[in-house]
CSV table of C-alpha atoms in Angstrom, one decimal:
chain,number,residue,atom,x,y,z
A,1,UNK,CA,0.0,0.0,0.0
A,2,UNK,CA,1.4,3.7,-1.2
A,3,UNK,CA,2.0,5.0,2.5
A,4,UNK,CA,0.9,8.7,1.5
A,5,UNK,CA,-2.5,6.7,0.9
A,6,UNK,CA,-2.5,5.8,4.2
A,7,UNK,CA,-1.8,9.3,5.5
A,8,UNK,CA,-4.6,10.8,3.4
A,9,UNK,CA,-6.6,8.4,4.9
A,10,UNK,CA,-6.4,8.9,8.8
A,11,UNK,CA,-5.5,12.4,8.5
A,12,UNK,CA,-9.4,12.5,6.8
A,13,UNK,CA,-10.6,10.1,9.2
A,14,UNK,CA,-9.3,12.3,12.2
A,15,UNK,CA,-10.4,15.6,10.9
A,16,UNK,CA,-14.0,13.9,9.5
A,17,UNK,CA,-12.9,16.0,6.5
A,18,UNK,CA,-11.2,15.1,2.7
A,19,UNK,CA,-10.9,18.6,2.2
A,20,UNK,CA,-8.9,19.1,5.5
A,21,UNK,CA,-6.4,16.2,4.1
A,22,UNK,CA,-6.5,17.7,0.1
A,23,UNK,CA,-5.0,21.4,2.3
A,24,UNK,CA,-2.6,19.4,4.5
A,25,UNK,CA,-1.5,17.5,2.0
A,26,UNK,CA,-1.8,20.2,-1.2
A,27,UNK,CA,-3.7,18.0,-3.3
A,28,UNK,CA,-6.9,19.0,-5.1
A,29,UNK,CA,-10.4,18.2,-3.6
A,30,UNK,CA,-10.5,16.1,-6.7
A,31,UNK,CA,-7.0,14.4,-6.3
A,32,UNK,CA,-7.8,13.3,-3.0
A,33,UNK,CA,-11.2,11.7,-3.6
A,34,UNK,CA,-9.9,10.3,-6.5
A,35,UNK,CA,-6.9,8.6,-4.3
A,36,UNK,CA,-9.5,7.2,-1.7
A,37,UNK,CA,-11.3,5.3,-4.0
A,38,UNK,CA,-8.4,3.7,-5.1
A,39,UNK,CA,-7.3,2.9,-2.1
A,40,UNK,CA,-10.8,0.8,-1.8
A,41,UNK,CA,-10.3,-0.3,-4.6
A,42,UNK,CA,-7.0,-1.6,-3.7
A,43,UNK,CA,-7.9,-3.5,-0.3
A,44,UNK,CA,-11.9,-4.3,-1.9
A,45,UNK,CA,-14.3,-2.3,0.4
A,46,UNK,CA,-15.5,1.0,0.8
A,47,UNK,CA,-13.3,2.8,3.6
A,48,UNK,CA,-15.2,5.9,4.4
A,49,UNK,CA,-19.0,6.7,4.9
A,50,UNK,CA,-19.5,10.2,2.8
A,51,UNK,CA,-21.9,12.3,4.1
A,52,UNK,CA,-22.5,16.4,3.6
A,53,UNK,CA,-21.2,17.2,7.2
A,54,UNK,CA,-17.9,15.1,5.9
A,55,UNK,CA,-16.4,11.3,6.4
A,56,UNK,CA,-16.2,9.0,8.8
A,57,UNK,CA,-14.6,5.2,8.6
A,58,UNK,CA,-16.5,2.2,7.9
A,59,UNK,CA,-16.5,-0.4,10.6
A,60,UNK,CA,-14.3,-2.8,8.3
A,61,UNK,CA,-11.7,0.3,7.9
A,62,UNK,CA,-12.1,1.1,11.6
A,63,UNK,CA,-10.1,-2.5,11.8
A,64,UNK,CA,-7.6,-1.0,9.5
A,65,UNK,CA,-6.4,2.0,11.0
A,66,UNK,CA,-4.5,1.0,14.4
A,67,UNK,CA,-2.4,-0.9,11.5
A,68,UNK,CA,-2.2,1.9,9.4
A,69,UNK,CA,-1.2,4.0,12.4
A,70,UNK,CA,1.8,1.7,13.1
A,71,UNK,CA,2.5,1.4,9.3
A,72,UNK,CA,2.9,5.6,9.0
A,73,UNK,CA,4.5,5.4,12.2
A,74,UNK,CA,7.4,3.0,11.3
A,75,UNK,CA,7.9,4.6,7.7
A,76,UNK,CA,8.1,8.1,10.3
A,77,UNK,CA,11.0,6.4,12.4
A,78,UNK,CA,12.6,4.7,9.2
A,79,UNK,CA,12.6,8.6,7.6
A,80,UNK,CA,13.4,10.5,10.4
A,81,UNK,CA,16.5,7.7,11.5
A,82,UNK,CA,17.8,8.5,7.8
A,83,UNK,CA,17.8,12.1,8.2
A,84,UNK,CA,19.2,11.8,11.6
A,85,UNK,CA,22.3,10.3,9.9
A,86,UNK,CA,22.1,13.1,7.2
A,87,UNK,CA,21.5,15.4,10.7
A,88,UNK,CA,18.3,15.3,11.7
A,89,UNK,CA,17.4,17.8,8.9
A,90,UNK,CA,13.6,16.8,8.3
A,91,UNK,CA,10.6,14.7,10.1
A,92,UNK,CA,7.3,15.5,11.8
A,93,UNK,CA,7.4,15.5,15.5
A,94,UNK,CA,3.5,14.7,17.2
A,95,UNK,CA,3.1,15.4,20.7
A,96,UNK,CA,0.1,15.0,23.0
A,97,UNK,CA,-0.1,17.4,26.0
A,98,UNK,CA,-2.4,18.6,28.7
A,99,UNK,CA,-2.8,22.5,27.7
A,100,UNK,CA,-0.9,23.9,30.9
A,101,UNK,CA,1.9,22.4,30.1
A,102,UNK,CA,1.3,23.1,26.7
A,103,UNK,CA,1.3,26.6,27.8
A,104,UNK,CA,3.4,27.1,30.3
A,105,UNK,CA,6.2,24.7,29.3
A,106,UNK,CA,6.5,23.7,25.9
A,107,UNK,CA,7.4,26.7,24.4
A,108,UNK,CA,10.4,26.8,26.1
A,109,UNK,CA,11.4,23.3,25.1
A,110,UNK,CA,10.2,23.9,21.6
A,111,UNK,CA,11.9,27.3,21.4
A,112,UNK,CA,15.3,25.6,22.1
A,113,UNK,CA,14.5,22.3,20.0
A,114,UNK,CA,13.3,24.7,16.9
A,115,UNK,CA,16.8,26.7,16.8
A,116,UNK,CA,18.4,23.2,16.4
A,117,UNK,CA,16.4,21.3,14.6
A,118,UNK,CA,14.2,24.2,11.9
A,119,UNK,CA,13.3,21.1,9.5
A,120,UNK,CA,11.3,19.3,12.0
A,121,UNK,CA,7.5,20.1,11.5
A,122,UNK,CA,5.8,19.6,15.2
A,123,UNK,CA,2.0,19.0,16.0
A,124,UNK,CA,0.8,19.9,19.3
A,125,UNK,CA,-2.6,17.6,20.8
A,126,UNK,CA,-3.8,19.2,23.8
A,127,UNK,CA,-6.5,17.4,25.7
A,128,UNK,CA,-7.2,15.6,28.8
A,129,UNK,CA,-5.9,12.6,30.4
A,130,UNK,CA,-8.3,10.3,28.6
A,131,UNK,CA,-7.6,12.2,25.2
A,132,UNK,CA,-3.6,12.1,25.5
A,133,UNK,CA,-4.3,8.3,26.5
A,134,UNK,CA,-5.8,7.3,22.9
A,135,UNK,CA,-3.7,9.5,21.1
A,136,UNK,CA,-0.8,7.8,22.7
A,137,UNK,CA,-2.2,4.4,22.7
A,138,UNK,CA,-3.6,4.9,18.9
A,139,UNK,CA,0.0,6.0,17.6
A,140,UNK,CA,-1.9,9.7,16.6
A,141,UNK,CA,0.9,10.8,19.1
A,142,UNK,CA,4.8,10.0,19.6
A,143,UNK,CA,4.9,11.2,23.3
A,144,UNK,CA,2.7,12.8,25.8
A,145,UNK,CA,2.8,15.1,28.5
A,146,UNK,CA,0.3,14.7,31.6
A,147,UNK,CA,0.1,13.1,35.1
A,148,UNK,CA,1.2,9.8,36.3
A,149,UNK,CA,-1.7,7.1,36.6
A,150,UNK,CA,-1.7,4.0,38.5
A,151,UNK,CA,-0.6,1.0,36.5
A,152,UNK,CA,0.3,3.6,33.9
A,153,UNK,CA,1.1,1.2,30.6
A,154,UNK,CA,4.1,3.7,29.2
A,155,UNK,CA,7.3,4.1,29.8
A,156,UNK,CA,7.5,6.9,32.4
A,157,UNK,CA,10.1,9.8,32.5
A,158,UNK,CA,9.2,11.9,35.5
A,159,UNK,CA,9.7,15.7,35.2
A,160,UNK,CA,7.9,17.2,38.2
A,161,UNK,CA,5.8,17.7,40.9
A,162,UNK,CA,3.0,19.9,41.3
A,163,UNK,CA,0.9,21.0,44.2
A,164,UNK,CA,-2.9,20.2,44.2
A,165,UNK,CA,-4.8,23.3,45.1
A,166,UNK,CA,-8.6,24.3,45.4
A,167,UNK,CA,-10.1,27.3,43.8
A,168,UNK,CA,-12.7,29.0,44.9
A,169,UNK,CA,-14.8,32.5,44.1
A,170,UNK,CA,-13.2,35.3,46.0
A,171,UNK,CA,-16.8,35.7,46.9
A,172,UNK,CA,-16.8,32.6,48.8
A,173,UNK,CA,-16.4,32.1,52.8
A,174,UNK,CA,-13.8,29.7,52.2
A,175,UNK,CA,-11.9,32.5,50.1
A,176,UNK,CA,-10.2,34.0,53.5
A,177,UNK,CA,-8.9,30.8,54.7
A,178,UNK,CA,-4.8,29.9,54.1
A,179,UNK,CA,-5.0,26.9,53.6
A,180,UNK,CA,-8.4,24.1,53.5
A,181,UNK,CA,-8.8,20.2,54.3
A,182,UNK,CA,-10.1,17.6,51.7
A,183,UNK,CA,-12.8,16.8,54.3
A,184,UNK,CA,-13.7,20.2,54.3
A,185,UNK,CA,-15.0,19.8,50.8
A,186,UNK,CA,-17.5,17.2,51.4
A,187,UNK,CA,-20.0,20.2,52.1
A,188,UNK,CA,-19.2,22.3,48.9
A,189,UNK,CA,-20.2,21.7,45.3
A,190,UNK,CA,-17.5,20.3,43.0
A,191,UNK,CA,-17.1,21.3,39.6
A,192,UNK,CA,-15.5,18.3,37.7
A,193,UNK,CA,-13.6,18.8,34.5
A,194,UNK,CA,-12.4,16.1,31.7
A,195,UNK,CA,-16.0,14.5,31.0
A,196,UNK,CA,-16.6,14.4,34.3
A,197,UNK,CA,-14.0,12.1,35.4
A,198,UNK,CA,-10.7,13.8,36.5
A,199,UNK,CA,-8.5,11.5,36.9
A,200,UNK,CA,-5.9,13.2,39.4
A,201,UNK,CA,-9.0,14.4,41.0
A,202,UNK,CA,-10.5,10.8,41.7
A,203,UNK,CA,-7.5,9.3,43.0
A,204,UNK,CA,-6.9,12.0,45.6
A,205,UNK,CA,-10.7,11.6,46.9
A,206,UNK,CA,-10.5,7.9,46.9
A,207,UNK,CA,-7.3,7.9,48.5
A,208,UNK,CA,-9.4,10.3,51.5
A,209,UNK,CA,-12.8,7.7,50.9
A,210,UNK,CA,-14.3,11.5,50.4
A,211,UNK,CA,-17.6,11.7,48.1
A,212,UNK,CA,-18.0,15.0,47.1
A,213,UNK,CA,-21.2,16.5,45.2
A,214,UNK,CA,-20.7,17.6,41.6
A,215,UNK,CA,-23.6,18.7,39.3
A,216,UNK,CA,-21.4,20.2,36.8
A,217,UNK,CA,-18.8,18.6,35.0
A,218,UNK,CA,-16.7,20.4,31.6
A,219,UNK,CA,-13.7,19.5,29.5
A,220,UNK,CA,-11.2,21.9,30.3
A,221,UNK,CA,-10.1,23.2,33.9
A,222,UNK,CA,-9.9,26.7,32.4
A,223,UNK,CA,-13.9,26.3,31.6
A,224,UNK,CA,-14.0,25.1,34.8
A,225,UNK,CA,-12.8,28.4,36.3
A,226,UNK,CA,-15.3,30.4,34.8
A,227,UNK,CA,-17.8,28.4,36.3
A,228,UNK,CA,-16.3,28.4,39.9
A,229,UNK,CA,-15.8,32.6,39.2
A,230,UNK,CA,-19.9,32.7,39.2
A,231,UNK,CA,-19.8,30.9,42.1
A,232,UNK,CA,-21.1,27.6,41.1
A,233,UNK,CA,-18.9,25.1,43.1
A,234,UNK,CA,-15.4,24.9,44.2
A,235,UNK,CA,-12.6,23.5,41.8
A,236,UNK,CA,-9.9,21.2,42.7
A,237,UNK,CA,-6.6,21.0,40.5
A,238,UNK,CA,-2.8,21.3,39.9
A,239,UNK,CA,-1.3,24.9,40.4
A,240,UNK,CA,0.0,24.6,37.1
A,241,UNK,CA,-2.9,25.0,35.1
A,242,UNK,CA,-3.6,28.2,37.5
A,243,UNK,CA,-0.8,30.2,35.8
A,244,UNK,CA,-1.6,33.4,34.4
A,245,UNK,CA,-5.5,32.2,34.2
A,246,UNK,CA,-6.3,33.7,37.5
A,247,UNK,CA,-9.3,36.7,37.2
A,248,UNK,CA,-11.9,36.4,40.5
A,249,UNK,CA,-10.3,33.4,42.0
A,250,UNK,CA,-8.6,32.3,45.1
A,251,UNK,CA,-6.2,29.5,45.4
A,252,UNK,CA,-6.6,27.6,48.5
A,253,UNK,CA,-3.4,25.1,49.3
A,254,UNK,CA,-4.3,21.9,50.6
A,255,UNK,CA,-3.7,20.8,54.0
A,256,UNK,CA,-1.8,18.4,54.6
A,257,UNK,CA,-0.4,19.2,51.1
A,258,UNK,CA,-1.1,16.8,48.0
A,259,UNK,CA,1.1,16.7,44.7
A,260,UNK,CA,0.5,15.1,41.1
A,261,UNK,CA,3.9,13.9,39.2
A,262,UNK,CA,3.8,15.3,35.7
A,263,UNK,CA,6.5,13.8,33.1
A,264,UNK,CA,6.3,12.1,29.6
A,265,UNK,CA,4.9,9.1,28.3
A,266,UNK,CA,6.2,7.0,25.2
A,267,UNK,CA,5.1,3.6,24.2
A,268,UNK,CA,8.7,2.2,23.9
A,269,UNK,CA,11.7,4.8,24.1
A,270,UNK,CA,13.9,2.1,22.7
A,271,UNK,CA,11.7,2.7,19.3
A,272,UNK,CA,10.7,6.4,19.2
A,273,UNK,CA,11.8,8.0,16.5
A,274,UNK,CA,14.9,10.0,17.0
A,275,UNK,CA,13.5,13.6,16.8
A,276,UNK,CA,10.8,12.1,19.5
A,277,UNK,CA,13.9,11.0,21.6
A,278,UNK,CA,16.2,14.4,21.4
A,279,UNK,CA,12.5,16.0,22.2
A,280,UNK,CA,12.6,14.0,25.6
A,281,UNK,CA,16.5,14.6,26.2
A,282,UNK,CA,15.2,18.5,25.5
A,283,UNK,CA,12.3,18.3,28.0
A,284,UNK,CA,14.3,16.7,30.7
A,285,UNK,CA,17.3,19.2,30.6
A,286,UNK,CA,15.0,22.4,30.3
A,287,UNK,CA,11.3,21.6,32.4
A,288,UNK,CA,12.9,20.9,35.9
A,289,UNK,CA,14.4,24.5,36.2
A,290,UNK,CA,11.3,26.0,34.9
């Protein structure tokens, strides 16, 4: 199978969109409709459902495609390994990340990794835990940035700490206090970002055996804020995501005090592809003096 085939192919099966793969790729609308259906024709069913609102895979191509990940991620490694002899001169580098340290650190590490290495074309996938997970576990990413899990099926490299904290409207009673206990929070209202399952959040509760109310759950902690601003609940999280996103809100440190461990995932280290692995030796050197 033509492995550009295969990349037209998930990149419209990720966006839902041939046009989106015809700009990424700078083929014509035409070209790249004309490439799918030779690519069914190739492997002898239809590959995407076409509908006006765009495409999505068939169940039989839904099969394909964690091959088809693996396949564009090898030919990646194999092309990025020959330009690493050459000098690591071209490649595409795809990194899943939670947005704060999107935001707060990778700029520095791709500031630094961009003077060296111009030719390498990086994607940035920000999302929760559950989103970096299946981008990781899907090959959509090469590494990812986010919080250590229990049982956590990566390889691990730790890069920090970082202090759990409770925000609340400055409005609040609570918003005097210097500090606040988890069992405190069993009488407040929790707003609960990513789907409604937080998974740094969950562990510290069911470490406490604490149930805590929530009626409103979001995506995003920084949606979350806005919420706890109007003075909807109370909002527990990592200080890290606070950073410059402050307006009406008061930060409450937890007592006794609770961390998370943030640091990067990879699937194998010993087979990322180089410019995923002088990414990591970038990150290591550069995030723990940040």
């Amino acid at each position: 199978m033509d492995i550009i085939k295969a990349k037209v192919f998930l990149h419209a099966v990720d966006s839902g969109s041939l046009a989106n793969a015809a700009a990424q790729f700078d083929y014509t609308p035409s070209a790249i409709s004309h490439m799918m259906m030779a690519l069914e024709s190739e492997v002898g069913f239809p590959l995407l459902i076409r509908t006006k609102s765009g495409v999505t895979p068939t169940r039989n191509a839904e099969r394909l495609i964690p091959i088809l990940r693996a396949q564009c991620s090898f030919e990646e490694q194999f092309r990025q390994m020959v330009s690493e002899i050459h000098g690591l001169s071209s490649g595409e580098l795809r990194i899943a990340s939670y947005a704060s340290i999107a935001c707060q650190w990778l700029p520095s590490v791709i500031s630094r990794f961009h003077a060296d290495y111009p030719g390498i074309r990086i994607e940035i996938m920000e999302g929760v835990w559950q989103d970096l997970d299946s981008y990781l576990r899907e090959n959509r990413a090469d590494l990812a940035f986010f919080s250590h899990q229990p049982s956590l099926p990566y390889h691990w490299i730790f890069l920090k700490r970082d202090p759990m904290v409770v925000a609340v409207s400055c409005s609040h009673p609570l918003a005097s206090r210097s500090s606040i206990s988890l069992r405190e929070l069993e009488k407040e209202t929790l707003i609960m970002p990513a789907y409604g399952a937080d998974l740094d959040v969950e562990n510290l509760l069911r470490s406490r055996d604490l149930k805590i109310h929530s009626t409103i759950s979001t995506i995003q902690n920084y949606s979350a804020m806005g919420l706890v601003e109007q003075g909807l609940g109370v909002l527990i999280m990592n200080e890290l995501i606070t950073k410059g996103r402050l307006n009406h809100l008061c930060l409450l440190p937890l007592d006794p005090p609770q961390y998370i461990k943030l640091g990067i995932a990879v699937s194998d280290l010993n087979r990322s592809s180089p410019a995923a692995q002088r990414f990591i030796s970038y990150a290591k050197e550069i995030i723990p003096k940040l």
